[in-house]
Short mmCIF file of C-alpha atoms in Angstrom, two decimals:
data_model
loop_
_atom_site.label_atom_id
_atom_site.label_comp_id
_atom_site.label_asym_id
_atom_site.label_seq_id
_atom_site.Cartn_x
_atom_site.Cartn_y
_atom_site.Cartn_z
CA MET A 229 -5.70 40.46 84.08
CA ALA A 230 -8.93 42.26 84.88
CA ALA A 231 -11.95 40.26 85.94
CA LEU A 232 -14.33 39.12 83.23
CA ALA A 233 -16.94 41.75 82.48
CA PRO A 234 -20.59 41.04 83.21
CA VAL A 235 -23.00 40.80 80.28
CA ARG A 236 -26.36 41.98 81.51
CA PRO A 237 -29.67 43.02 79.98
CA GLN A 238 -30.47 46.72 79.91
CA THR A 239 -33.64 48.70 79.45
CA PRO A 240 -33.87 49.51 75.72
CA LEU A 241 -33.17 53.06 74.59
CA PRO A 242 -35.42 54.72 72.01
CA ALA A 243 -34.21 54.47 68.43
CA ARG A 244 -32.54 57.62 67.14
CA PRO A 245 -33.25 59.08 63.68
CA VAL A 246 -30.83 58.39 60.84
CA ALA A 247 -31.51 61.69 59.09
CA PRO A 248 -33.28 64.88 60.15
CA ALA A 249 -36.34 64.00 58.05
CA ALA A 250 -36.64 60.46 59.45
CA PRO A 251 -39.25 59.62 62.09
CA VAL A 252 -38.04 59.37 65.66
CA ALA A 253 -39.28 55.80 66.05
CA THR A 254 -41.21 53.29 63.96
CA PRO A 255 -42.32 49.70 64.63
CA ARG A 256 -39.62 48.50 62.24
CA ALA A 257 -36.89 50.46 64.01
CA LEU A 258 -37.79 49.01 67.40
CA ALA A 259 -37.81 45.37 66.29
CA GLY A 260 -34.13 44.65 66.97
CA GLY A 261 -31.90 44.44 70.01
CA GLN A 262 -29.79 47.10 71.67
CA ILE A 263 -26.02 47.11 72.28
CA VAL A 264 -24.14 49.31 74.73
CA ALA A 265 -20.41 48.62 75.24
CA THR A 266 -18.40 50.74 77.66
CA GLY A 267 -14.60 50.58 77.97
CA LEU A 268 -14.58 47.13 76.37
CA GLY A 269 -11.21 45.39 76.14
CA ARG A 270 -9.88 41.97 75.18
CA ARG A 271 -6.35 40.84 76.01
CA PHE A 272 -4.77 37.59 74.78
CA GLU A 273 -1.81 35.72 76.21
CA VAL A 274 0.83 34.86 73.62
CA ALA A 275 4.30 33.33 73.71
CA ASP A 276 6.02 36.66 74.37
CA GLY A 277 3.52 38.01 76.90
CA TRP A 278 0.21 39.75 76.37
CA VAL A 279 -1.40 41.50 73.41
CA ASP A 280 -4.48 43.73 73.42
CA ALA A 281 -6.84 43.08 70.52
CA ILE A 282 -9.23 45.88 71.52
CA ARG A 283 -9.00 48.48 74.27
CA ASP A 284 -11.49 50.95 75.78
CA VAL A 285 -14.12 50.41 73.08
CA ASP A 286 -17.30 52.43 73.56
CA LEU A 287 -20.11 51.41 71.22
CA ALA A 288 -23.84 52.15 71.25
CA VAL A 289 -26.17 50.57 68.69
CA ALA A 290 -29.86 51.44 68.94
CA PRO A 291 -32.69 48.95 68.25
CA GLY A 292 -33.15 48.48 64.51
CA GLU A 293 -29.93 50.32 63.63
CA PHE A 294 -27.57 49.23 60.84
CA CYS A 295 -24.07 49.81 62.24
CA VAL A 296 -20.97 49.21 60.08
CA LEU A 297 -17.47 48.77 61.50
CA VAL A 298 -14.49 49.73 59.33
CA GLY A 299 -10.82 49.64 60.25
CA PRO A 300 -7.42 48.31 59.18
CA SER A 301 -6.70 44.59 59.17
CA GLY A 302 -5.76 43.35 62.60
CA CYS A 303 -7.57 46.08 64.55
CA GLY A 304 -9.83 43.66 66.43
CA LYS A 305 -13.10 44.05 64.52
CA THR A 306 -13.77 40.33 64.50
CA THR A 307 -12.76 40.04 68.15
CA LEU A 308 -15.36 42.68 68.98
CA LEU A 309 -18.00 40.91 66.91
CA ARG A 310 -17.28 37.59 68.63
CA ILE A 311 -17.73 39.27 72.01
CA LEU A 312 -21.07 40.70 70.88
CA ALA A 313 -22.07 37.19 69.74
CA GLY A 314 -21.14 35.64 73.08
CA LEU A 315 -18.38 33.55 71.47
CA ASP A 316 -15.71 35.34 73.51
CA ARG A 317 -15.58 37.30 76.77
CA PRO A 318 -14.13 40.75 77.35
CA THR A 319 -11.29 41.10 79.86
CA SER A 320 -12.30 44.64 80.81
CA GLY A 321 -15.27 46.96 80.47
CA THR A 322 -18.97 46.16 80.37
CA LEU A 323 -21.35 44.97 77.68
CA ASP A 324 -25.09 45.58 78.03
CA LEU A 325 -27.41 43.79 75.61
CA ALA A 326 -31.20 43.99 75.49
CA GLY A 327 -33.86 42.45 73.29
CA PRO A 328 -37.02 44.28 72.17
CA ALA A 329 -38.85 43.18 75.34
CA GLY A 330 -35.93 44.06 77.61
CA GLY A 331 -34.59 40.53 78.12
CA PRO A 332 -31.41 38.98 76.71
CA PRO A 333 -31.42 39.29 72.91
CA ARG A 334 -31.08 36.44 70.44
CA ASN A 335 -28.24 36.83 67.96
CA ALA A 336 -26.98 35.13 64.82
CA MET A 337 -23.69 35.50 62.96
CA VAL A 338 -22.87 35.39 59.24
CA PHE A 339 -19.21 34.75 58.46
CA GLN A 340 -17.07 35.59 55.46
CA GLY A 341 -16.73 32.98 52.73
CA ARG A 342 -18.14 29.47 52.77
CA SER A 343 -19.97 29.12 56.06
CA VAL A 344 -22.80 26.84 54.94
CA PHE A 345 -22.64 23.09 55.51
CA PRO A 346 -21.70 21.41 52.20
CA TRP A 347 -23.28 18.06 53.13
CA LEU A 348 -26.73 19.61 53.71
CA THR A 349 -29.22 20.83 51.13
CA VAL A 350 -30.14 24.49 50.95
CA ARG A 351 -33.33 23.84 52.90
CA ALA A 352 -31.54 21.76 55.55
CA ASN A 353 -28.96 24.54 55.97
CA VAL A 354 -31.67 27.14 56.53
CA GLU A 355 -33.49 24.88 58.99
CA TYR A 356 -30.36 23.82 60.90
CA GLY A 357 -30.68 26.23 63.82
CA LEU A 358 -34.40 25.56 64.15
CA LYS A 359 -33.78 21.82 64.25
CA LEU A 360 -31.24 22.27 67.05
CA ARG A 361 -33.91 24.16 68.99
CA GLY A 362 -36.37 21.28 68.61
CA VAL A 363 -38.75 23.08 66.26
CA GLY A 364 -41.10 20.65 64.52
CA ARG A 365 -40.74 19.69 60.87
CA ARG A 366 -43.89 21.47 59.70
CA GLU A 367 -42.90 24.75 61.35
CA ARG A 368 -39.33 24.45 60.07
CA ARG A 369 -40.64 23.95 56.54
CA ALA A 370 -42.87 27.02 56.78
CA VAL A 371 -39.97 29.18 57.98
CA SER A 372 -37.54 27.91 55.36
CA ASP A 373 -40.11 28.35 52.56
CA ARG A 374 -40.68 31.96 53.59
CA LEU A 375 -36.98 32.81 53.89
CA LEU A 376 -35.94 31.07 50.68
CA GLU A 377 -38.58 33.16 48.93
CA THR A 378 -37.24 36.27 50.68
CA VAL A 379 -33.64 35.72 49.52
CA GLY A 380 -34.65 34.63 46.01
CA LEU A 381 -33.81 30.93 46.34
CA ALA A 382 -37.26 29.39 46.39
CA GLY A 383 -36.41 27.09 43.48
CA PHE A 384 -33.17 25.79 45.03
CA ALA A 385 -34.38 24.15 48.26
CA ARG A 386 -33.17 20.68 47.28
CA THR A 387 -29.82 21.68 45.82
CA TYR A 388 -26.45 21.47 47.60
CA PRO A 389 -24.05 24.37 48.19
CA HIS A 390 -21.52 23.16 45.62
CA GLN A 391 -24.22 23.58 42.96
CA LEU A 392 -24.64 27.27 43.79
CA SER A 393 -22.64 30.39 43.05
CA GLY A 394 -20.76 32.17 45.83
CA GLY A 395 -23.42 34.86 46.03
CA MET A 396 -26.19 32.27 46.32
CA ARG A 397 -24.32 30.48 49.11
CA GLN A 398 -24.11 33.75 51.03
CA ARG A 399 -27.86 34.17 50.61
CA VAL A 400 -28.28 30.73 52.17
CA ALA A 401 -26.08 31.82 55.08
CA ILE A 402 -28.19 34.95 55.58
CA ALA A 403 -31.43 32.95 55.44
CA ARG A 404 -30.03 30.47 57.99
CA ALA A 405 -29.17 33.34 60.34
CA LEU A 406 -32.62 34.92 59.95
CA ALA A 407 -34.38 31.58 60.49
CA VAL A 408 -33.73 31.69 64.25
CA ASP A 409 -35.34 35.16 64.34
CA PRO A 410 -32.38 37.00 65.91
CA ASP A 411 -32.75 40.39 67.52
CA ILE A 412 -29.14 41.19 66.52
CA LEU A 413 -27.59 40.07 63.22
CA LEU A 414 -23.77 40.07 63.25
CA MET A 415 -22.01 39.96 59.86
CA ASP A 416 -18.26 39.55 59.43
CA GLU A 417 -17.35 40.68 55.90
CA PRO A 418 -20.04 38.45 54.40
CA PHE A 419 -19.49 39.78 50.86
CA GLY A 420 -15.70 40.17 50.99
CA ALA A 421 -14.89 37.17 48.80
CA LEU A 422 -17.48 37.92 46.10
CA ASP A 423 -17.04 39.61 42.74
CA GLU A 424 -18.06 43.25 42.54
CA GLN A 425 -21.32 42.76 40.64
CA THR A 426 -22.54 40.01 42.99
CA ARG A 427 -21.55 42.16 45.94
CA TYR A 428 -23.72 45.04 44.70
CA LEU A 429 -26.70 42.73 44.21
CA LEU A 430 -26.37 41.29 47.71
CA GLN A 431 -26.00 44.74 49.26
CA ASP A 432 -29.38 45.66 47.77
CA GLU A 433 -30.81 42.29 48.88
CA LEU A 434 -29.55 42.74 52.42
CA LEU A 435 -30.98 46.26 52.65
CA ARG A 436 -34.35 44.99 51.43
CA ILE A 437 -34.38 42.21 54.04
CA TRP A 438 -33.25 44.59 56.78
CA GLU A 439 -35.98 47.09 55.89
CA SER A 440 -38.63 44.37 56.12
CA THR A 441 -37.41 42.69 59.33
CA GLY A 442 -36.11 45.56 61.47
CA LYS A 443 -33.19 43.57 62.87
CA THR A 444 -30.30 45.35 64.52
CA VAL A 445 -27.25 44.75 62.32
CA VAL A 446 -23.53 45.06 63.11
CA PHE A 447 -21.60 44.60 59.87
CA ILE A 448 -17.82 44.47 59.30
CA THR A 449 -16.30 45.58 56.02
CA HIS A 450 -13.04 46.94 54.61
CA SER A 451 -14.96 48.77 51.87
CA ILE A 452 -15.80 52.40 52.60
CA ASP A 453 -18.24 52.44 49.68
CA GLU A 454 -20.06 49.43 51.12
CA ALA A 455 -20.20 51.06 54.54
CA ILE A 456 -21.74 54.25 53.09
CA THR A 457 -24.29 52.26 51.08
CA LEU A 458 -25.49 50.13 54.00
CA ALA A 459 -24.99 52.02 57.25
CA ASP A 460 -27.01 54.25 59.48
CA THR A 461 -23.78 54.74 61.42
CA ILE A 462 -20.15 54.06 60.46
CA VAL A 463 -17.82 53.25 63.34
CA VAL A 464 -14.17 53.84 62.41
CA MET A 465 -11.67 51.77 64.42
CA GLY A 466 -7.99 52.48 64.87
CA ALA A 467 -5.06 50.09 64.51
CA ARG A 468 -4.33 47.50 67.17
CA PRO A 469 -5.21 47.72 69.92
CA GLY A 470 -8.55 48.49 68.34
CA THR A 471 -10.30 51.59 69.63
CA VAL A 472 -13.16 53.67 68.26
CA LYS A 473 -11.73 56.73 66.51
CA ALA A 474 -15.02 58.18 65.31
CA THR A 475 -18.72 57.46 64.88
CA ILE A 476 -20.09 58.95 61.67
CA PRO A 477 -23.83 59.15 60.92
CA VAL A 478 -24.85 58.47 57.31
CA PRO A 479 -27.55 61.01 56.33
CA PHE A 480 -29.13 59.28 53.32
CA SER A 481 -32.83 58.47 53.57
CA ARG A 482 -34.32 54.97 53.51
CA PRO A 483 -34.91 52.97 51.45
CA ARG A 484 -31.71 53.52 49.53
CA GLY A 485 -29.62 51.80 46.88
CA LEU A 486 -26.10 51.91 45.48
CA ALA A 487 -26.99 54.19 42.54
CA GLN A 488 -28.74 56.69 44.81
CA VAL A 489 -25.82 56.82 47.24
CA ARG A 490 -23.13 57.16 44.60
CA SER A 491 -24.96 59.96 42.79
CA ASP A 492 -25.26 62.06 45.95
CA PRO A 493 -22.42 64.61 46.47
CA ALA A 494 -22.55 63.90 50.21
CA SER A 495 -21.22 60.40 49.49
CA ALA A 496 -17.84 61.78 48.41
CA ARG A 497 -17.63 63.93 51.53
CA ILE A 498 -18.34 60.98 53.81
CA PHE A 499 -15.81 58.85 51.91
CA GLU A 500 -13.17 61.55 52.35
CA GLN A 501 -13.96 61.83 56.05
CA VAL A 502 -13.72 58.06 56.68
CA TRP A 503 -10.59 57.61 54.58
CA GLY A 504 -8.98 60.60 56.27
CA LEU A 505 -9.44 58.81 59.60
CA LEU A 506 -8.27 55.46 58.26
CA ARG A 507 -5.25 56.44 56.18
CA ASP A 508 -2.70 56.74 58.98
CA GLU A 509 -4.22 53.79 60.84
CA VAL A 510 -3.76 51.53 57.81
CA ARG A 511 -0.12 52.64 57.48
CA ASP A 512 0.49 52.02 61.18
CA ALA A 513 -1.12 48.59 60.98
CA ARG A 514 1.07 47.60 58.03
CA ALA A 515 4.20 48.87 59.70
CA ALA A 516 3.48 47.15 63.02
CA ARG A 517 5.26 43.94 63.93
CA GLY A 518 3.46 41.82 66.50
CA PRO A 519 3.44 38.24 67.75
CA VAL A 520 -0.05 37.51 66.43
CA VAL A 521 -2.39 38.63 63.70
CA LEU A 522 -5.83 39.61 64.99
CA ARG A 523 -8.86 40.70 63.03
#
């Protein structure tokens, strides 16, 4: 097995424009962290030998960029996200991360489904990371008040997760992630288990929050429509071992919403391009027989 790859800070690159008419750099666009992965790989030992979850992944995410990963089930998207979060280590390649000031970036992760603590109130969930860091009660309260207002849950601070809808619980999870003021926000299919209408509402909510905070976002989804609605850049991954097949810029201006994206003829062309790349990969992934199932 190759030696573990170093994770080192890197001098931030300037943000690149999302569309020709967009400014080269704005204060909002420079507020997040930077990600540069080169030849990244992760190999796992299993009963029958070794299996590669990802291999030779090259990924560059500029400060303040909204990057969406799409790919077939089992292609290693979640493995890649866990490496970016520092929850796992690559077995090959290098990963360079940098915060806005050039030092190591802070990150936070939002998982799919029920990731909030059911025994804590909404406010206590949002304040959880701050409490672990030793932040005082008064400051925690100020942060949680601001974020609960931001995600539209100001009147639910004392309620418990079981008293909320699935969409409201995901808002709590997003507020909890933002409370620690991350430079990089990592999101693993956060809306995958929600009904379609709630999903649309939270897409708009997430875009509004992202516009106002300037965080760098790496977001996993299986929905091409969702990727087109949210992303500055769509990264299409191939079947296991996961590799980057293509990086597709999304040309729509900001701010944007679902109705605007769907009414633009360019949306259909991007959908066709992404699905054309994914179609054979999805078939290969379904036909494959392996010792483990990786995401």
